[in-house]
XYZ file of C-alpha atoms in Angstrom:
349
model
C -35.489 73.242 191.292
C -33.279 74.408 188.198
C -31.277 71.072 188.437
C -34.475 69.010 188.685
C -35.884 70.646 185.364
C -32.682 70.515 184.096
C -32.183 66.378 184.530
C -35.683 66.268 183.432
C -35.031 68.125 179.911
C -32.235 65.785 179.420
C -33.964 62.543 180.176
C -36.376 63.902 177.673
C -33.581 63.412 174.530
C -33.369 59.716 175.077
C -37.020 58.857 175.475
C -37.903 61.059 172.277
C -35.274 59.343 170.436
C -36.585 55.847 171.684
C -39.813 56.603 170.728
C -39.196 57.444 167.489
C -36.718 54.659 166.727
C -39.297 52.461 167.591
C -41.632 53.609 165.355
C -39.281 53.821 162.688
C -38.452 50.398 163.265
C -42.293 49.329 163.269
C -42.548 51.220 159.606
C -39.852 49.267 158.184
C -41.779 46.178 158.469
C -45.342 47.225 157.522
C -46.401 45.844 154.247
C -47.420 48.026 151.581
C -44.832 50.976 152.143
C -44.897 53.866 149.870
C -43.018 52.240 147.105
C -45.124 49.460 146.876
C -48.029 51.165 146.792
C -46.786 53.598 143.864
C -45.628 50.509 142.238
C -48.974 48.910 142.533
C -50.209 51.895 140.978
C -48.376 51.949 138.136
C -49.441 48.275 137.639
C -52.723 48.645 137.887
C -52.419 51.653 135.310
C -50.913 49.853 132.547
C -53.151 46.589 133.172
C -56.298 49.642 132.252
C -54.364 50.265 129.208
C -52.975 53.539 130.721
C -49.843 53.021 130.541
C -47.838 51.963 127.433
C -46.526 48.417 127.371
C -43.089 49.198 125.655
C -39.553 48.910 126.244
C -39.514 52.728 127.501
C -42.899 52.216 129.595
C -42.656 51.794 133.597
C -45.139 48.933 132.708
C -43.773 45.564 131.465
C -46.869 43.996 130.981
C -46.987 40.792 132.637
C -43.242 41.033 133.958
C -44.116 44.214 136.206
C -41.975 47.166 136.727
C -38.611 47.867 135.059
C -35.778 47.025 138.055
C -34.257 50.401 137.001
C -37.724 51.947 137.570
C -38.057 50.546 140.846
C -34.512 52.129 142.049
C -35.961 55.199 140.525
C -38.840 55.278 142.765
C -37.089 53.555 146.083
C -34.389 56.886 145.532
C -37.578 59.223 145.103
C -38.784 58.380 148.498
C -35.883 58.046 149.987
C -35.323 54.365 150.350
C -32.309 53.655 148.694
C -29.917 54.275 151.577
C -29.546 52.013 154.794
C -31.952 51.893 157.501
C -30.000 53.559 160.262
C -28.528 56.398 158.051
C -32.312 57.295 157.133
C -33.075 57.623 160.611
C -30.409 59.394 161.734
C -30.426 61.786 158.497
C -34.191 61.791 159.224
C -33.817 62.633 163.072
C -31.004 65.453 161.798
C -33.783 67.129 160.129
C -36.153 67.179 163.125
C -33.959 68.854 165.042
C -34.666 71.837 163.206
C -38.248 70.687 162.578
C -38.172 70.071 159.076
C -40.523 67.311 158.644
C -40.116 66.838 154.801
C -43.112 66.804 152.291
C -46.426 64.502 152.043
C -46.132 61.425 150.022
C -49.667 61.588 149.848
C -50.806 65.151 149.973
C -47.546 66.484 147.922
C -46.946 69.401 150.541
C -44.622 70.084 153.396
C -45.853 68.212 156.439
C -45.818 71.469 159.028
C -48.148 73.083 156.513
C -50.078 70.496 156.620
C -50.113 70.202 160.095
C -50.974 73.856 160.834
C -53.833 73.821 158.152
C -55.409 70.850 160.289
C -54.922 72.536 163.727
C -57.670 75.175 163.925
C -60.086 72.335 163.532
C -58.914 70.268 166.545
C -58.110 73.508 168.668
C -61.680 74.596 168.306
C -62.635 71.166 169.688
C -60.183 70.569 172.145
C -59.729 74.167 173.324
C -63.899 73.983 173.752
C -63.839 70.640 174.932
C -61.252 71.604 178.099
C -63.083 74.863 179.292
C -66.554 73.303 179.236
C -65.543 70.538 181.223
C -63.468 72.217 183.812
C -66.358 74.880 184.074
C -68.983 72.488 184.891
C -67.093 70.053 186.526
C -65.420 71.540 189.141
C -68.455 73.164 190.444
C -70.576 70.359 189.745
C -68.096 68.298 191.977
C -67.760 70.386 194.925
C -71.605 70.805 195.527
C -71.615 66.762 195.049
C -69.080 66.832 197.684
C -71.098 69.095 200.198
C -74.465 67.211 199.647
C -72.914 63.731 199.551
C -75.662 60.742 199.533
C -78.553 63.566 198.925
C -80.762 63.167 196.129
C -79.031 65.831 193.967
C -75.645 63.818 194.573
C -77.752 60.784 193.678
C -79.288 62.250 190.664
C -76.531 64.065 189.083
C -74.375 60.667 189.407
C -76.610 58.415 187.637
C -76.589 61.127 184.689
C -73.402 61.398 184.673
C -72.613 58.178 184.371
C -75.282 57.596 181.866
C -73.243 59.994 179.374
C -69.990 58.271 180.570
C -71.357 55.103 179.479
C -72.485 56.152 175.924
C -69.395 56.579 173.292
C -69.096 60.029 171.803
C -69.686 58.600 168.624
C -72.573 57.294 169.041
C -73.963 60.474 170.444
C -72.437 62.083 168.116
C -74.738 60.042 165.594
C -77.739 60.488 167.989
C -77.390 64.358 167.500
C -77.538 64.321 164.357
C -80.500 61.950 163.748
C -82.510 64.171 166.172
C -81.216 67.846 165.488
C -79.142 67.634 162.011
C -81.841 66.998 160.159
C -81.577 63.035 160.308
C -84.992 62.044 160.695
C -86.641 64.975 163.010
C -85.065 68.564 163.675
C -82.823 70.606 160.853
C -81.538 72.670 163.509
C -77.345 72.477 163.760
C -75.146 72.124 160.496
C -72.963 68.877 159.769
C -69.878 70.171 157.863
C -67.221 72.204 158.703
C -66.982 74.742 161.743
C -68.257 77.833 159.430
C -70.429 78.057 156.751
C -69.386 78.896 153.374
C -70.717 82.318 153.208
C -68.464 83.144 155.896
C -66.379 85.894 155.108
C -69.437 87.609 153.720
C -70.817 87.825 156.958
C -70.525 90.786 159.661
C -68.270 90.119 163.101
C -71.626 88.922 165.424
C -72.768 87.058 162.447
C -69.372 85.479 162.003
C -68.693 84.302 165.446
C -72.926 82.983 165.998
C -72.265 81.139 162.873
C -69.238 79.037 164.047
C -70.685 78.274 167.776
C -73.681 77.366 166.011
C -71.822 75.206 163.931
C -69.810 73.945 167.311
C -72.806 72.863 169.444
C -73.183 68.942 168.190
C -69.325 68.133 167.870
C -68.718 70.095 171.010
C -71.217 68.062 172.737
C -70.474 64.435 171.929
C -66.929 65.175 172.925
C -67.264 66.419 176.041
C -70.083 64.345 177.656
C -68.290 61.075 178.174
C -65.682 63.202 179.698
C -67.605 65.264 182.553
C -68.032 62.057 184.734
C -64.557 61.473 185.195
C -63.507 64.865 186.094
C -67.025 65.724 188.404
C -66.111 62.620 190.385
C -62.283 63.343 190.984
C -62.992 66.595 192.350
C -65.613 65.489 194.397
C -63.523 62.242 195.976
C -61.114 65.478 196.023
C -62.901 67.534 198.205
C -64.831 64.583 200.281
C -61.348 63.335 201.587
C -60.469 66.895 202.840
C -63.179 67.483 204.420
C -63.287 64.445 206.326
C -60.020 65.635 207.747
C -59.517 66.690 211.490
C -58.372 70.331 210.572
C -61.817 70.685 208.906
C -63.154 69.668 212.386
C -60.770 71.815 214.247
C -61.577 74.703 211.900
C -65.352 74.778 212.380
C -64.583 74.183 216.509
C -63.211 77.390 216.240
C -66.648 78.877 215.355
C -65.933 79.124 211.418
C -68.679 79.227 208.983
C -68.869 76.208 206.342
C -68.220 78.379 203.900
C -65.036 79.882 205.536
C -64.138 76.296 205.990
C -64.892 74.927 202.286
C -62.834 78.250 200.615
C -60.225 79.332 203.080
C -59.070 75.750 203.974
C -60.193 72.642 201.612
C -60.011 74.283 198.775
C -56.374 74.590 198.447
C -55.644 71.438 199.239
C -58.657 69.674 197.373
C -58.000 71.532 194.359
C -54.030 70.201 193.961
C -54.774 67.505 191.684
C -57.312 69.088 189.905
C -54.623 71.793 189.251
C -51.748 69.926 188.696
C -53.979 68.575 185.362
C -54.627 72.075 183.536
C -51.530 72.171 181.720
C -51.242 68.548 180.567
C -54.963 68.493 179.260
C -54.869 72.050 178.067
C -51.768 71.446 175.910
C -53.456 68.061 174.767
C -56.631 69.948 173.837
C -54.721 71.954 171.757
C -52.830 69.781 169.316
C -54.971 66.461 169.527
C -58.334 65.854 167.327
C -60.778 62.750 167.796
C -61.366 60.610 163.981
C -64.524 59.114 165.224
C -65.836 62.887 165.615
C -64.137 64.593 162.930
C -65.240 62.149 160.651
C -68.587 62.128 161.664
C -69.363 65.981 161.171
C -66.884 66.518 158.516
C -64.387 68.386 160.391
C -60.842 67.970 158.578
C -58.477 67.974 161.769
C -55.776 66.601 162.923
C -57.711 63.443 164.195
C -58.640 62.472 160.203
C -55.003 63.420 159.206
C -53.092 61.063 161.218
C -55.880 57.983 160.081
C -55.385 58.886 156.614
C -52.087 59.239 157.104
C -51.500 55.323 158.636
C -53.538 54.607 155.424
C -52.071 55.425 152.815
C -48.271 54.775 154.756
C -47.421 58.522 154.493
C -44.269 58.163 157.019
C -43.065 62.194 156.488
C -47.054 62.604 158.350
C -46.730 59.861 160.671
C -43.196 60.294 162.098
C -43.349 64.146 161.541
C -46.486 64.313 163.280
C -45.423 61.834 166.227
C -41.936 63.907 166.697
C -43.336 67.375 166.903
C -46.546 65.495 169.906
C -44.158 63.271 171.500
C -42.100 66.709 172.550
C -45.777 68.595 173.471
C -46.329 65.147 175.793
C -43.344 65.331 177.336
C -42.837 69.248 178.037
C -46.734 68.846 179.317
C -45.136 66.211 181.540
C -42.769 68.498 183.384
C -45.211 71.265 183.323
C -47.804 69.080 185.438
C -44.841 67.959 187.516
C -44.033 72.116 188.189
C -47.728 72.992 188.893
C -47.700 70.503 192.137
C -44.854 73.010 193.411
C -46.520 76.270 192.076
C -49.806 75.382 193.925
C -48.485 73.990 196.850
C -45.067 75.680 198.092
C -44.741 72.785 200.591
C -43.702 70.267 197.962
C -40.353 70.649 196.722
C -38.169 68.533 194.655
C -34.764 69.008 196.286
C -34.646 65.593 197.319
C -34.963 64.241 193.548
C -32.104 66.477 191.980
């Protein structure tokens, strides 16, 4: 096992240094880099009048920006030096996760990053224990009652609220209950209110579920279909089995059957998901939702920062996930052995 997680740790150095060469590649050819948009700018400054049009001015009028001035600005973000020493002195920095400042929010990009985090934890963190809760129970009794009505029933509204995007129920929520058109009853902005740290410790923590209930829901309806059904094709499977036979031959009640023996097995790839999707929930945030009830997470940060081409965000960002996707890899790989002692990976090392 400790050679197998060993070869895996390695394999993980060339894939994070692929994907980050290829998205340093990608940046080099986007138009409208940082330069060019502080350059443009600048031009559009002095064409206002802003800026003065003589010989000392970054503005040259009609001829555009001083040569000199451009160096100036191409050595202020760093793009004065060759391609491939920028990446490497780039990925030399990483390595110790410095990430460099903003171009666009003029701060280091971890503290960035760890101001935007509470916002998508709440969500994600939410998001993962609501659906697990509901779903695996949800799937098992669709499993026992296959083909009843309930099965039927719960099914068809499932897949109802699979079918409709979160942001558009998301925007449905807040037409009917945010004080849209009918009920003021939830907030829109933020995940407290800004009386906050006025308030006692009960009215503190009723104040930010309260504030939770419409962002929490439009993320996690379109997901409960997908996870009720896998645990029910989960459990359906084993118990069409012959030891489930076997077992209630040998006068066992349903219920001994269900917990004692399907449940183990069902349960493996239900398992072998927790610490993939509960890392994920963790450090990922969803624009469409964010944006919609003005949470600033981690979702908004990474469109703004495409936007306005702020590469310390983008690369920093991407670096510092691309590791959490990878180590949430191995850890989903390690759960199929921790749940179930008769897999082993001896045979892969």
């Amino acid at each position: 096992m400790s050679i197998y997680i060993l070869k895996r740790i390695l394999l993980m150095i060339p894939t994070l240094v692929g994907v980050m060469f290829i998205t340093f590649v990608i940046t080099q050819f986007v138009p409208g880099g940082p330069v060019e948009k502080m350059m443009a700018t600048i031009e559009g400054h002095g064409a206002n009048g802003e800026a003065t049009s003589g010989g000392t001015g970054l503005y040259q009028g009609k001829q555009g920006l001083d040569p000199q001035r451009i160096e100036q600005l191409k050595k202020l973000y760093g793009f004065d030096k060759p391609p491939l020493q920028r990446f490497v002195s780039m990925m030399s920095s990483y390595l110790v996760f410095d990430f460099g400042d903003s171009y666009y929010h003029h701060q280091k990009v971890a503290d960035l990053v760890i101001s935007k985090l509470p916002v998508s934890m709440s969500l994600g963190l939410w998001s993962f224990l609501i659906v697990y809760s509901v779903c695996i129970p949800l799937g098992i009794r669709k499993a026992i009652l296959d083909g009843s009505r309930f099965d039927v029933f719960s099914s068809t509204v499932i897949l109802i609220g699979y079918a409709i995007p979160g942001f558009v129920l998301g925007i449905v929520l807040i037409v009917l209950f945010g004080g849209g058109s009918f009920w003021s009853v939830f907030p829109l902005r933020g995940l407290v209110s800004d009386n906050w740290h006025e308030m006692t410790l009960l009215s503190k923590i009723l104040d930010y579920l309260w504030h939770m209930v419409l962002p929490i829901t439009a993320s996690t309806v379109s997901s409960l279909a997908v996870m009720t059904l896998l645990t029910k094709n989960s459990f359906l499977e084993e118990i069409r089995k012959q030891y489930v036979m076997t077992a209630r031959a040998k006068g066992l009640s349903d219920t001994q059957v269900l917990y004692k023996h399907v449940f183990r097995n069902a349960i493996i790839p239900i398992i072998t998901g927790f610490p993939g999707q509960f890392i994920t929930a963790f450090f990922t945030g969803s624009l469409l939702i964010e944006t919609i009830f003005s949470l600033d997470g981690m979702g908004l940060l990474a469109y703004e920062s495409v936007l306005n081409r702020d590469y310390p965000v983008v690369l920093g960002t991407l670096y510092f996930f691309t590791i959490i996707g990878l180590v949430s890899r191995l850890l989903s790989d390690l759960s199929y052995v921790w749940v179930d002692p008769r897999i082993s990976f001896e045979g892969h090392q």
